[in-house]
GROMACS .gro file of C-alpha atoms in nm:
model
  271
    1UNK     CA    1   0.380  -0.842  -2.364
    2UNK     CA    2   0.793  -0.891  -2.314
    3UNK     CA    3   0.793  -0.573  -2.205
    4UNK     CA    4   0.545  -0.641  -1.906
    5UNK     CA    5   0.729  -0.917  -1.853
    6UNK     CA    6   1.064  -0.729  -1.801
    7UNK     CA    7   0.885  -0.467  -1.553
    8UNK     CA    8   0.716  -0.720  -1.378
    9UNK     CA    9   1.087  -0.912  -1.340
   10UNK     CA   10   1.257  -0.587  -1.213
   11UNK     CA   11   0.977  -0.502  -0.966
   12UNK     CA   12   1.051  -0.880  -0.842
   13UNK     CA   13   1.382  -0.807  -0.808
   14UNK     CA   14   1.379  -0.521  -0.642
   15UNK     CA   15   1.026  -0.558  -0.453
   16UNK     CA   16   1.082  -0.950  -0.263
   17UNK     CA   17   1.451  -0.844  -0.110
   18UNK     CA   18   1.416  -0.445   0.037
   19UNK     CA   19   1.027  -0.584   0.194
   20UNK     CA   20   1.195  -0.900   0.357
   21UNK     CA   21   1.472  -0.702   0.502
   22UNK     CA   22   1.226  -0.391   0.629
   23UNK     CA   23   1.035  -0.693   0.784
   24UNK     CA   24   1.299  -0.828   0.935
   25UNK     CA   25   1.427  -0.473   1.071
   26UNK     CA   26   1.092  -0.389   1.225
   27UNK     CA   27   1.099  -0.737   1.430
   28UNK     CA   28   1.449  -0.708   1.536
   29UNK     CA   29   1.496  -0.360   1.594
   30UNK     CA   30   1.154  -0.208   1.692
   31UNK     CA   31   0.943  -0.492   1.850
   32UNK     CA   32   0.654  -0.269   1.731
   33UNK     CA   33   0.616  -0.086   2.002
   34UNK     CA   34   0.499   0.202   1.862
   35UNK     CA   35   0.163   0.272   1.595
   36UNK     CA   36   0.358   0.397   1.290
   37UNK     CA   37   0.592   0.012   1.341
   38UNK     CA   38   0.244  -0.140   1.368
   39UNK     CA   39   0.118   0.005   1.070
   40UNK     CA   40   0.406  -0.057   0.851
   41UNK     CA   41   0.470  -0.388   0.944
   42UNK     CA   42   0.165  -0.464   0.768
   43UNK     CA   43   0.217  -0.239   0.478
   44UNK     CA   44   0.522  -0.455   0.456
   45UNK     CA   45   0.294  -0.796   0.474
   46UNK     CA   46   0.047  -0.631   0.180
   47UNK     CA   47   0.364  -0.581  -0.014
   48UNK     CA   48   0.480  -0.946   0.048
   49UNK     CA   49   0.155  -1.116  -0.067
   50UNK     CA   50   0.186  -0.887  -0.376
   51UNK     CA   51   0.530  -0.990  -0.446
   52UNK     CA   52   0.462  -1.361  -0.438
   53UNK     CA   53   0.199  -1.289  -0.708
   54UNK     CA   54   0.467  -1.141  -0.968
   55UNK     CA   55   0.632  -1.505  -1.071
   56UNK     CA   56   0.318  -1.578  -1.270
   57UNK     CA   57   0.224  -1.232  -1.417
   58UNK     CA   58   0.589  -1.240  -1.517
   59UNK     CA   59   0.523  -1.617  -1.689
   60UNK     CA   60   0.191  -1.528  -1.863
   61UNK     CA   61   0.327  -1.181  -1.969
   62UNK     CA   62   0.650  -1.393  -2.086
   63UNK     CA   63   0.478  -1.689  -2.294
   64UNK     CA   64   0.135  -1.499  -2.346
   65UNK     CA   65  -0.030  -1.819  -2.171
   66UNK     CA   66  -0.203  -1.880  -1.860
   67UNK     CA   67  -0.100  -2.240  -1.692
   68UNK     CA   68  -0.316  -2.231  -1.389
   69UNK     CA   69  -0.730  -2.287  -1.337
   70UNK     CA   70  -0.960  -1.974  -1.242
   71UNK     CA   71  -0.864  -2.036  -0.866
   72UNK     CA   72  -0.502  -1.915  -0.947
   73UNK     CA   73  -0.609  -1.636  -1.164
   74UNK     CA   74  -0.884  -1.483  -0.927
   75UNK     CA   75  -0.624  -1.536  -0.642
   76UNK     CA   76  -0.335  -1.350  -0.796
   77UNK     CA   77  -0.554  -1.082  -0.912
   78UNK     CA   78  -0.715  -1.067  -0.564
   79UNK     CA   79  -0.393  -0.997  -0.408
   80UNK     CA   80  -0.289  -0.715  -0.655
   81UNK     CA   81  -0.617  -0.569  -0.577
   82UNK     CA   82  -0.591  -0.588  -0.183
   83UNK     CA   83  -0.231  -0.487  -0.215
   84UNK     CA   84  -0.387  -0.127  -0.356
   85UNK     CA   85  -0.629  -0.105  -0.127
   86UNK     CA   86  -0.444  -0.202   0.163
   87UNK     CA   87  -0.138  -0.008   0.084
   88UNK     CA   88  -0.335   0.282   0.066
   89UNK     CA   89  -0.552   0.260   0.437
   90UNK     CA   90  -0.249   0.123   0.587
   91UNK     CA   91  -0.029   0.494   0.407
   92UNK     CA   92  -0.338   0.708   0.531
   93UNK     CA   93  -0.330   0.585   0.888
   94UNK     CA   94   0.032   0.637   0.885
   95UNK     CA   95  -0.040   1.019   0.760
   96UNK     CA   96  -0.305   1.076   1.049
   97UNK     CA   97  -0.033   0.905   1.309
   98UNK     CA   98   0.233   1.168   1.216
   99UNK     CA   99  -0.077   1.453   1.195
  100UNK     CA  100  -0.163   1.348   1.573
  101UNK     CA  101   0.184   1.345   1.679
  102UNK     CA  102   0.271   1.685   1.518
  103UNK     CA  103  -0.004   1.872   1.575
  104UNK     CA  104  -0.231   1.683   1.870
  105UNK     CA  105   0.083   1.557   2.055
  106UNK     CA  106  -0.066   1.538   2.386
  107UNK     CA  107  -0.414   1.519   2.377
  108UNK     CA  108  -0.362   1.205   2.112
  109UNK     CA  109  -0.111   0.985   2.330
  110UNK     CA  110  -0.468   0.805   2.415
  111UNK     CA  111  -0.518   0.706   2.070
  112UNK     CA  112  -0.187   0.630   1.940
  113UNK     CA  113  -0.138   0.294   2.125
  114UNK     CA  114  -0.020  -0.030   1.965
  115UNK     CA  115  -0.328  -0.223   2.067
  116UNK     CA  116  -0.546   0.056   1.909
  117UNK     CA  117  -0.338   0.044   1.584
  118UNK     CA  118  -0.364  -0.397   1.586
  119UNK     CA  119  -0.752  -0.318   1.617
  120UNK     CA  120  -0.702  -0.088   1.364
  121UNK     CA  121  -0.515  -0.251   1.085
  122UNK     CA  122  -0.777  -0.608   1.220
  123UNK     CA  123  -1.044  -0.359   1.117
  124UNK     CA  124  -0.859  -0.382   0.714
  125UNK     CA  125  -0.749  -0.699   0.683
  126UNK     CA  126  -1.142  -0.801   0.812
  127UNK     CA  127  -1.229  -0.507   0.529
  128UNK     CA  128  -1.030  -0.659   0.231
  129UNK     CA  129  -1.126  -1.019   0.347
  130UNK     CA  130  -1.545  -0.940   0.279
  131UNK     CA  131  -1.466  -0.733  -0.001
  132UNK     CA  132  -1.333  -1.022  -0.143
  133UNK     CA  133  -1.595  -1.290  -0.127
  134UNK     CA  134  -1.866  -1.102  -0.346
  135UNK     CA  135  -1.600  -1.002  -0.595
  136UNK     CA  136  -1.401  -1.299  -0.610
  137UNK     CA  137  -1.736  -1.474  -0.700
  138UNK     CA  138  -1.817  -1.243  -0.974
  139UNK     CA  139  -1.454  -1.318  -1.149
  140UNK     CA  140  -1.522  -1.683  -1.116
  141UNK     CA  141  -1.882  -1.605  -1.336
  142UNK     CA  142  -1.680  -1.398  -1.587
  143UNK     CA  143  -1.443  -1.670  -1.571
  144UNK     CA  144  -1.690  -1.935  -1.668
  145UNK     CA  145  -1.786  -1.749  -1.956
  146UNK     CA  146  -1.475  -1.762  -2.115
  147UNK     CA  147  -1.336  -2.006  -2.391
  148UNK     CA  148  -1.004  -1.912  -2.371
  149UNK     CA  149  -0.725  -1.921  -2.048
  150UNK     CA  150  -0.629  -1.591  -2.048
  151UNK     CA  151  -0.644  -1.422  -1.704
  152UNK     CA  152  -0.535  -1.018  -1.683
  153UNK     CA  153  -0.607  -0.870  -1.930
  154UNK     CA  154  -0.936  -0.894  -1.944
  155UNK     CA  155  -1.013  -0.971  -1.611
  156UNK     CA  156  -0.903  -0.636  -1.522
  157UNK     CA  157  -1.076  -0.427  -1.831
  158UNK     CA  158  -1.397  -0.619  -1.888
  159UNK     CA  159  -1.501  -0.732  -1.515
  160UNK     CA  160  -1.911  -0.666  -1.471
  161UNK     CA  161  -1.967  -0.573  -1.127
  162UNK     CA  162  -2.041  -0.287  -0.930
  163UNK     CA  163  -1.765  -0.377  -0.704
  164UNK     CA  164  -1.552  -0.225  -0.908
  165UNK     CA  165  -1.647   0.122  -0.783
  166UNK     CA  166  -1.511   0.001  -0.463
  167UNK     CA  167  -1.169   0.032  -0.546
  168UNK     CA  168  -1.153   0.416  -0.714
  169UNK     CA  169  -1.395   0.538  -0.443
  170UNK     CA  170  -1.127   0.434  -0.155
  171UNK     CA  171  -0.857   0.615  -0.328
  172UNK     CA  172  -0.970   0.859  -0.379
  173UNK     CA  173  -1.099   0.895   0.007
  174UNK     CA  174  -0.776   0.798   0.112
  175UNK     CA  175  -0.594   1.076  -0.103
  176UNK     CA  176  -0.814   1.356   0.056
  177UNK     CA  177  -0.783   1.264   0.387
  178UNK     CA  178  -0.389   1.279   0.312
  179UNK     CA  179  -0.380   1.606   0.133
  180UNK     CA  180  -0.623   1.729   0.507
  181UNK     CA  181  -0.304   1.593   0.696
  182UNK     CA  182  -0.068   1.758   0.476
  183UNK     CA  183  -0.199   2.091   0.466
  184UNK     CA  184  -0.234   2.046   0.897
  185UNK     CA  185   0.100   1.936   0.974
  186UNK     CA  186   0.264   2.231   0.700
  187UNK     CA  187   0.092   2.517   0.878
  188UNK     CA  188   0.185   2.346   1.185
  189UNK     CA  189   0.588   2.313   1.128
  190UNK     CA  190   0.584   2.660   0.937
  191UNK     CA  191   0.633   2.852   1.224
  192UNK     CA  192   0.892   2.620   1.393
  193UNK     CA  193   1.141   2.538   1.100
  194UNK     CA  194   1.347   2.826   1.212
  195UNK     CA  195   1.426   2.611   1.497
  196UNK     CA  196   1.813   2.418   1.338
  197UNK     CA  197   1.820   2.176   1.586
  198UNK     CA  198   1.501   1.978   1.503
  199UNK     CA  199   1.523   2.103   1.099
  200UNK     CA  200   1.591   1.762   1.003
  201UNK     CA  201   1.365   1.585   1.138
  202UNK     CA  202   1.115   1.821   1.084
  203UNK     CA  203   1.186   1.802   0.687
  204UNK     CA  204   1.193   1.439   0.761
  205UNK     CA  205   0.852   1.450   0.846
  206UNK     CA  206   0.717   1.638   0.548
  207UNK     CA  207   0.922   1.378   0.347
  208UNK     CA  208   0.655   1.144   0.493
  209UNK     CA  209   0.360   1.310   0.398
  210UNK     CA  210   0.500   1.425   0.015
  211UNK     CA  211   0.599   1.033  -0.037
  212UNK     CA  212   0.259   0.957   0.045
  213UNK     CA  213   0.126   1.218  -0.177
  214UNK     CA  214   0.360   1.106  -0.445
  215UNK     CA  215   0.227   0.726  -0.403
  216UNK     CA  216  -0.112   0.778  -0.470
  217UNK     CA  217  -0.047   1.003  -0.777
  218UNK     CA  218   0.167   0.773  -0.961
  219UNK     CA  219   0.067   0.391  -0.828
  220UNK     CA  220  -0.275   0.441  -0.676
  221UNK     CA  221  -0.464   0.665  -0.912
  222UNK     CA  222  -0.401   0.560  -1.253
  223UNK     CA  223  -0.494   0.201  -1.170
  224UNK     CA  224  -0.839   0.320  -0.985
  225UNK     CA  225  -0.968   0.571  -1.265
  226UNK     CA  226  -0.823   0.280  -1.535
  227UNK     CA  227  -1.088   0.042  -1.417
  228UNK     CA  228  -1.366   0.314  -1.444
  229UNK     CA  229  -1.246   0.354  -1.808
  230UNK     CA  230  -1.265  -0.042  -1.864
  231UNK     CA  231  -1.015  -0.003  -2.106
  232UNK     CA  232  -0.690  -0.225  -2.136
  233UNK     CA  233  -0.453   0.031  -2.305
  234UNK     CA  234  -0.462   0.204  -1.989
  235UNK     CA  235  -0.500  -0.088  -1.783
  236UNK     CA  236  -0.214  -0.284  -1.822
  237UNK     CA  237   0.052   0.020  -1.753
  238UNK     CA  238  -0.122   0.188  -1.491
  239UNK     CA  239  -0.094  -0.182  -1.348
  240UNK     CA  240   0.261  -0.175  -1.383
  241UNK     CA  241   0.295   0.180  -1.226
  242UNK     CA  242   0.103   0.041  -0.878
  243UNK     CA  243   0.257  -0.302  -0.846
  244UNK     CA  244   0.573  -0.058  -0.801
  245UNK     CA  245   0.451   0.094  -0.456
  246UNK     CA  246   0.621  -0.193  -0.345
  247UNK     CA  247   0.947  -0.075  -0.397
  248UNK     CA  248   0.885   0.295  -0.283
  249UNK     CA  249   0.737   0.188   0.069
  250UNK     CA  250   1.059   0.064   0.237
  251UNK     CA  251   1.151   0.475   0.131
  252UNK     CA  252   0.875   0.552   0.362
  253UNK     CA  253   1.001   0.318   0.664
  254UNK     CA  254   1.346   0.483   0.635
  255UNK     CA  255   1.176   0.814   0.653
  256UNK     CA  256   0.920   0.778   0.885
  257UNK     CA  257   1.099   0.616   1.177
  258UNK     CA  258   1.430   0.766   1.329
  259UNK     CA  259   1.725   0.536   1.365
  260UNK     CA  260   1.563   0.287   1.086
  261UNK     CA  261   1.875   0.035   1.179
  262UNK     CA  262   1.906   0.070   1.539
  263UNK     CA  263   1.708  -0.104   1.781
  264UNK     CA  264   1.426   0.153   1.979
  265UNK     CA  265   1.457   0.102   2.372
  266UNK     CA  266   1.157   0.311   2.486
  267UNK     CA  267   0.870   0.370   2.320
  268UNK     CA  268   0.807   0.554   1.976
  269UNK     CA  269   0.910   0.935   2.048
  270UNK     CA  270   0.993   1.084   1.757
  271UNK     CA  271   0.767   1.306   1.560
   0.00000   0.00000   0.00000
């Protein structure tokens, strides 16, 4: 349980200070004026509200006691869940922006708009918001039945709802709609690497899509197939492993825009 307790600390650590500061570079700098901002910005703001969560797994992983009601507990677990799926839609439309702009440049200039991407990440938030009335409901009932105080464990493990299909099913659709982009925009640069003065941000942009890659295989996927499994020995790690993502996403903002420090004039040109 210490051990938790320790991770949890470290993601804290790390987690609250490089999402504030991406935040505040995307507001200063880049005014989101461009889709892949847009989207990030509120990859940033999932990352946040998972943040603020940590102080009390860190506390009941610490003292092996749980000092809130069932409101606290179904909201903290409520915004680890939305943080997963969130992260993830928010990391796919980011893949299929850099897939339009590498290999539809032109014909996709329509599409990749910053109103279209506020509809678009509305669409989510409206997403995760009804996903969570029927399923926070269910933990309060499981809740209810329950003698003793204890929250994640086996809230997590032991939960009986379909709902909870909802979650590994999205994944796993967001994954393969990544791997599609990757394979697209990899035939597409293959015949233009040979070109030195764009090699760099060319490799930049595979960087994008083999961070994304990377995400879902070590934060996004364990978690999703754990709570197919219902069991708690693989639970509670591969819970550890996705609360992470919040410390490898500001990698992906220093990637995935050029000039992460400067402030952007015009609007978003790169690739």
């Amino acid at each position: 349980m210490h051990v938790y307790a320790a991770v949890y600390g470290c993601i804290l650590a790390l987690g609250l200070p490089l999402n504030a500061v991406s935040l505040w570079i995307f507001l200063r700098f880049h005014s989101l004026k461009s889709t892949n901002a847009v989207f990030m910005v509120n990859l940033v703001i999932s990352d946040l509200l998972l943040v603020i969560s940590l102080p009390m797994r860190i506390y009941f992983y610490a003292t092996g006691t749980w000092p809130l009601n069932d409101i606290g507990c179904v909201s903290i677990t409520m915004f680890f869940r939305n943080n997963i799926r969130s992260s993830s839609i928010f990391i796919t439309f980011i893949c299929v922006d850099r897939l339009l702009a590498v290999v539809y440049p032109l014909r996709s200039r329509h599409l990749r708009t910053p109103s279209n991407a506020w509809k678009a990440a509305a669409l989510v938030w409206l997403l995760v918001v009804v996903v969570n009335i029927p399923e926070s409901v269910g933990l309060f009932k499981y809740l209810n039945n329950i003698s003793e105080p204890i929250c994640f464990e086996l809230i997590q493990s032991d939960e009986p709802t379909k709902l909870v299909y909802f979650q590994p099913v999205l994944v796993f659709i967001m994954l393969a709609v990544n791997v599609v982009c990757t394979t697209m925009v990899s035939w597409t640069l293959h015949g233009h690497l040979k070109d030195s003065a764009k090699v760099n941000n060319k490799v930049n942009v595979l960087l994008i899509f083999v961070m994304n890659l990377v995400m879902f295989a070590i934060c996004f996927l364990p978690v999703s197939a754990s709570l197919l499994t219902y069991s708690k020995t693989a639970t509670m790690p591969s819970t550890c492993l996705a609360t992470a993502n919040c410390c490898l996403d500001p990698l992906l903002y220093y990637f995935s825009l050029d000039a992460f420090w400067k402030k952007k004039e015009g609007p978003d040109l790169e690739l």
